[in-house]
PDB file of N, CA and C in Angstrom:
ATOM      1  N   MET A   1      36.522  78.090  66.105  1.00  0.00           N
ATOM      2  CA  MET A   1      37.225  77.686  65.277  1.00  0.00           C
ATOM      3  C   MET A   1      36.536  77.785  63.878  1.00  0.00           C
ATOM      4  N   PHE A   2      37.022  78.399  62.618  1.00  0.00           N
ATOM      5  CA  PHE A   2      36.676  78.379  61.342  1.00  0.00           C
ATOM      6  C   PHE A   2      36.864  77.335  60.409  1.00  0.00           C
ATOM      7  N   VAL A   3      35.833  76.785  60.462  1.00  0.00           N
ATOM      8  CA  VAL A   3      35.432  75.707  59.407  1.00  0.00           C
ATOM      9  C   VAL A   3      35.237  75.475  58.063  1.00  0.00           C
ATOM     10  N   LYS A   4      35.394  75.103  56.905  1.00  0.00           N
ATOM     11  CA  LYS A   4      34.870  75.033  55.800  1.00  0.00           C
ATOM     12  C   LYS A   4      34.138  73.635  55.217  1.00  0.00           C
ATOM     13  N   PRO A   5      33.326  73.267  54.531  1.00  0.00           N
ATOM     14  CA  PRO A   5      33.559  71.829  54.037  1.00  0.00           C
ATOM     15  C   PRO A   5      34.287  71.406  52.891  1.00  0.00           C
ATOM     16  N   VAL A   6      34.882  70.390  52.725  1.00  0.00           N
ATOM     17  CA  VAL A   6      35.483  70.304  51.523  1.00  0.00           C
ATOM     18  C   VAL A   6      34.713  69.965  50.423  1.00  0.00           C
ATOM     19  N   LYS A   7      35.291  70.329  48.728  1.00  0.00           N
ATOM     20  CA  LYS A   7      34.320  70.701  47.859  1.00  0.00           C
ATOM     21  C   LYS A   7      33.512  69.434  47.837  1.00  0.00           C
ATOM     22  N   GLY A   8      32.505  69.420  47.525  1.00  0.00           N
ATOM     23  CA  GLY A   8      31.187  68.384  47.044  1.00  0.00           C
ATOM     24  C   GLY A   8      30.825  67.924  48.411  1.00  0.00           C
ATOM     25  N   ARG A   9      31.000  68.548  49.342  1.00  0.00           N
ATOM     26  CA  ARG A   9      30.346  68.029  50.772  1.00  0.00           C
ATOM     27  C   ARG A   9      29.521  69.058  51.256  1.00  0.00           C
ATOM     28  N   SER A  10      28.237  68.122  51.873  1.00  0.00           N
ATOM     29  CA  SER A  10      27.318  69.429  52.324  1.00  0.00           C
ATOM     30  C   SER A  10      27.042  68.677  53.894  1.00  0.00           C
ATOM     31  N   VAL A  11      27.711  69.301  54.823  1.00  0.00           N
ATOM     32  CA  VAL A  11      27.855  69.249  56.286  1.00  0.00           C
ATOM     33  C   VAL A  11      26.763  69.834  57.141  1.00  0.00           C
ATOM     34  N   PRO A  12      26.209  69.163  58.048  1.00  0.00           N
ATOM     35  CA  PRO A  12      25.061  69.898  58.629  1.00  0.00           C
ATOM     36  C   PRO A  12      25.428  70.636  60.060  1.00  0.00           C
ATOM     37  N   ASP A  13      25.361  71.378  60.470  1.00  0.00           N
ATOM     38  CA  ASP A  13      25.681  72.288  61.777  1.00  0.00           C
ATOM     39  C   ASP A  13      24.466  72.343  62.659  1.00  0.00           C
ATOM     40  N   PRO A  14      24.619  71.417  63.261  1.00  0.00           N
ATOM     41  CA  PRO A  14      23.714  70.808  64.702  1.00  0.00           C
ATOM     42  C   PRO A  14      23.326  72.227  65.640  1.00  0.00           C
ATOM     43  N   ALA A  15      24.233  73.290  65.507  1.00  0.00           N
ATOM     44  CA  ALA A  15      24.038  74.380  66.557  1.00  0.00           C
ATOM     45  C   ALA A  15      23.193  75.408  65.789  1.00  0.00           C
ATOM     46  N   ARG A  16      22.955  75.335  64.517  1.00  0.00           N
ATOM     47  CA  ARG A  16      22.096  76.351  63.742  1.00  0.00           C
ATOM     48  C   ARG A  16      21.374  75.658  63.056  1.00  0.00           C
ATOM     49  N   GLY A  17      21.186  74.419  62.772  1.00  0.00           N
ATOM     50  CA  GLY A  17      19.824  73.827  62.136  1.00  0.00           C
ATOM     51  C   GLY A  17      19.907  73.728  60.671  1.00  0.00           C
ATOM     52  N   ASP A  18      21.287  74.394  60.201  1.00  0.00           N
ATOM     53  CA  ASP A  18      21.622  74.086  58.634  1.00  0.00           C
ATOM     54  C   ASP A  18      22.612  73.613  58.645  1.00  0.00           C
ATOM     55  N   VAL A  19      23.120  73.883  56.999  1.00  0.00           N
ATOM     56  CA  VAL A  19      24.182  73.211  56.555  1.00  0.00           C
ATOM     57  C   VAL A  19      24.998  74.120  56.406  1.00  0.00           C
ATOM     58  N   LEU A  20      26.672  73.561  56.858  1.00  0.00           N
ATOM     59  CA  LEU A  20      27.473  74.419  56.438  1.00  0.00           C
ATOM     60  C   LEU A  20      27.833  75.273  55.483  1.00  0.00           C
ATOM     61  N   PRO A  21      27.709  76.372  55.330  1.00  0.00           N
ATOM     62  CA  PRO A  21      27.803  77.298  53.851  1.00  0.00           C
ATOM     63  C   PRO A  21      29.078  76.823  53.260  1.00  0.00           C
ATOM     64  N   VAL A  22      29.564  76.705  51.964  1.00  0.00           N
ATOM     65  CA  VAL A  22      30.956  76.840  51.155  1.00  0.00           C
ATOM     66  C   VAL A  22      32.025  77.178  51.395  1.00  0.00           C
ATOM     67  N   LYS A  23      31.670  78.779  51.884  1.00  0.00           N
ATOM     68  CA  LYS A  23      32.650  79.383  52.619  1.00  0.00           C
ATOM     69  C   LYS A  23      33.143  79.633  53.663  1.00  0.00           C
ATOM     70  N   GLY A  24      32.071  78.732  54.365  1.00  0.00           N
ATOM     71  CA  GLY A  24      32.690  78.388  55.999  1.00  0.00           C
ATOM     72  C   GLY A  24      31.740  79.385  57.030  1.00  0.00           C
ATOM     73  N   ARG A  25      32.346  78.904  57.958  1.00  0.00           N
ATOM     74  CA  ARG A  25      31.610  79.529  59.168  1.00  0.00           C
ATOM     75  C   ARG A  25      32.385  79.029  60.561  1.00  0.00           C
ATOM     76  N   ASN A  26      32.465  80.273  61.615  1.00  0.00           N
ATOM     77  CA  ASN A  26      33.056  80.221  62.806  1.00  0.00           C
ATOM     78  C   ASN A  26      32.097  79.055  64.059  1.00  0.00           C
ATOM     79  N   VAL A  27      32.979  78.400  64.218  1.00  0.00           N
ATOM     80  CA  VAL A  27      31.956  77.541  65.178  1.00  0.00           C
ATOM     81  C   VAL A  27      32.482  76.980  66.357  1.00  0.00           C
ATOM     82  N   GLU A  28      31.820  76.653  67.410  1.00  0.00           N
ATOM     83  CA  GLU A  28      32.405  76.204  68.575  1.00  0.00           C
ATOM     84  C   GLU A  28      33.391  74.892  68.441  1.00  0.00           C
ATOM     85  N   ALA A  29      34.586  74.803  68.881  1.00  0.00           N
ATOM     86  CA  ALA A  29      35.029  73.582  68.600  1.00  0.00           C
ATOM     87  C   ALA A  29      34.094  72.535  69.813  1.00  0.00           C
ATOM     88  N   SER A  30      34.159  71.565  69.396  1.00  0.00           N
ATOM     89  CA  SER A  30      33.147  70.652  70.019  1.00  0.00           C
ATOM     90  C   SER A  30      33.622  69.029  69.078  1.00  0.00           C
ATOM     91  N   ALA A  31      33.485  67.986  69.910  1.00  0.00           N
ATOM     92  CA  ALA A  31      33.609  66.525  69.348  1.00  0.00           C
ATOM     93  C   ALA A  31      33.225  66.080  67.888  1.00  0.00           C
ATOM     94  N   TYR A  32      31.931  67.090  67.804  1.00  0.00           N
ATOM     95  CA  TYR A  32      31.268  66.674  66.330  1.00  0.00           C
ATOM     96  C   TYR A  32      32.131  67.121  65.325  1.00  0.00           C
ATOM     97  N   TRP A  33      32.372  68.479  65.219  1.00  0.00           N
ATOM     98  CA  TRP A  33      33.729  69.010  64.447  1.00  0.00           C
ATOM     99  C   TRP A  33      34.579  68.336  64.253  1.00  0.00           C
ATOM    100  N   PHE A  34      35.707  67.829  65.271  1.00  0.00           N
ATOM    101  CA  PHE A  34      36.601  67.175  65.183  1.00  0.00           C
ATOM    102  C   PHE A  34      36.328  65.560  64.354  1.00  0.00           C
ATOM    103  N   ARG A  35      35.190  65.312  64.836  1.00  0.00           N
ATOM    104  CA  ARG A  35      34.762  63.877  64.002  1.00  0.00           C
ATOM    105  C   ARG A  35      34.567  64.369  62.600  1.00  0.00           C
ATOM    106  N   ARG A  36      34.109  65.474  62.309  1.00  0.00           N
ATOM    107  CA  ARG A  36      33.791  65.638  60.862  1.00  0.00           C
ATOM    108  C   ARG A  36      35.171  65.564  60.244  1.00  0.00           C
ATOM    109  N   LYS A  37      36.514  66.613  60.788  1.00  0.00           N
ATOM    110  CA  LYS A  37      37.421  66.633  60.405  1.00  0.00           C
ATOM    111  C   LYS A  37      38.364  65.258  60.375  1.00  0.00           C
ATOM    112  N   ALA A  38      38.198  64.579  60.895  1.00  0.00           N
ATOM    113  CA  ALA A  38      38.461  63.206  61.079  1.00  0.00           C
ATOM    114  C   ALA A  38      37.957  62.274  60.062  1.00  0.00           C
ATOM    115  N   ALA A  39      36.656  62.585  59.493  1.00  0.00           N
ATOM    116  CA  ALA A  39      35.992  61.591  58.528  1.00  0.00           C
ATOM    117  C   ALA A  39      36.700  62.150  57.092  1.00  0.00           C
ATOM    118  N   GLY A  40      37.206  63.588  57.235  1.00  0.00           N
ATOM    119  CA  GLY A  40      37.246  64.398  55.840  1.00  0.00           C
ATOM    120  C   GLY A  40      36.432  65.285  55.191  1.00  0.00           C
ATOM    121  N   GLU A  41      35.739  65.413  55.784  1.00  0.00           N
ATOM    122  CA  GLU A  41      34.207  66.346  55.293  1.00  0.00           C
ATOM    123  C   GLU A  41      34.291  67.653  55.719  1.00  0.00           C
ATOM    124  N   ILE A  42      35.045  68.303  56.450  1.00  0.00           N
ATOM    125  CA  ILE A  42      35.456  69.530  56.344  1.00  0.00           C
ATOM    126  C   ILE A  42      36.885  70.117  56.760  1.00  0.00           C
ATOM    127  N   GLU A  43      37.422  70.859  56.601  1.00  0.00           N
ATOM    128  CA  GLU A  43      38.801  71.217  56.502  1.00  0.00           C
ATOM    129  C   GLU A  43      38.450  72.802  57.283  1.00  0.00           C
ATOM    130  N   VAL A  44      39.801  72.695  58.624  1.00  0.00           N
ATOM    131  CA  VAL A  44      39.860  73.818  59.729  1.00  0.00           C
ATOM    132  C   VAL A  44      40.471  75.064  59.113  1.00  0.00           C
ATOM    133  N   VAL A  45      40.236  76.481  58.764  1.00  0.00           N
ATOM    134  CA  VAL A  45      40.984  77.153  58.341  1.00  0.00           C
ATOM    135  C   VAL A  45      41.372  78.142  59.065  1.00  0.00           C
ATOM    136  N   GLN A  46      42.750  78.774  58.888  1.00  0.00           N
ATOM    137  CA  GLN A  46      43.164  79.539  59.773  1.00  0.00           C
ATOM    138  C   GLN A  46      42.408  81.097  59.434  1.00  0.00           C
ATOM    139  N   GLN A  47      41.989  81.873  59.959  1.00  0.00           N
ATOM    140  CA  GLN A  47      41.668  83.077  59.384  1.00  0.00           C
ATOM    141  C   GLN A  47      42.691  84.309  59.370  1.00  0.00           C
ATOM    142  N   LYS A  48      42.901  85.097  58.318  1.00  0.00           N
ATOM    143  CA  LYS A  48      43.802  85.795  57.830  1.00  0.00           C
ATOM    144  C   LYS A  48      43.824  86.839  59.163  1.00  0.00           C
ATOM    145  N   GLY A  49      45.339  87.167  59.453  1.00  0.00           N
ATOM    146  CA  GLY A  49      45.206  87.876  60.650  1.00  0.00           C
ATOM    147  C   GLY A  49      44.999  87.252  62.112  1.00  0.00           C
ATOM    148  N   VAL A  50      44.809  86.190  61.904  1.00  0.00           N
ATOM    149  CA  VAL A  50      45.086  85.273  63.112  1.00  0.00           C
ATOM    150  C   VAL A  50      46.312  84.479  63.437  1.00  0.00           C
ATOM    151  N   LYS A  51      47.090  84.851  64.561  1.00  0.00           N
ATOM    152  CA  LYS A  51      48.178  84.214  64.568  1.00  0.00           C
ATOM    153  C   LYS A  51      48.127  82.900  65.443  1.00  0.00           C
ATOM    154  N   ASP A  52      48.565  81.875  65.136  1.00  0.00           N
ATOM    155  CA  ASP A  52      48.557  80.856  66.059  1.00  0.00           C
ATOM    156  C   ASP A  52      49.789  80.411  66.916  1.00  0.00           C
ATOM    157  N   ASP A  53      49.779  80.717  68.482  1.00  0.00           N
ATOM    158  CA  ASP A  53      50.811  81.066  69.430  1.00  0.00           C
ATOM    159  C   ASP A  53      51.057  79.355  69.741  1.00  0.00           C
ATOM    160  N   ARG A  54      49.964  78.613  69.689  1.00  0.00           N
ATOM    161  CA  ARG A  54      50.485  77.343  70.321  1.00  0.00           C
ATOM    162  C   ARG A  54      51.567  76.865  70.113  1.00  0.00           C
ATOM    163  N   LYS A  55      52.282  76.087  70.848  1.00  0.00           N
ATOM    164  CA  LYS A  55      53.483  75.027  71.026  1.00  0.00           C
ATOM    165  C   LYS A  55      53.273  74.078  70.570  1.00  0.00           C
ATOM    166  N   LEU A  56      53.716  73.405  69.496  1.00  0.00           N
ATOM    167  CA  LEU A  56      53.407  71.961  69.414  1.00  0.00           C
ATOM    168  C   LEU A  56      54.408  71.020  69.707  1.00  0.00           C
TER     169      LEU A  56
END
């Protein structure tokens, strides 16, 4: 999934050992990233050209 930090936040990326860049990055979906999303630290971005066919 592609995530980017909300404006003004610095979010560590434990898999890479650095911080998530402002422009965002593709990361492996995990409990860590879902907790960051629930805390309002990141936003999940649908990349252009990628269609989400999941039925909700």
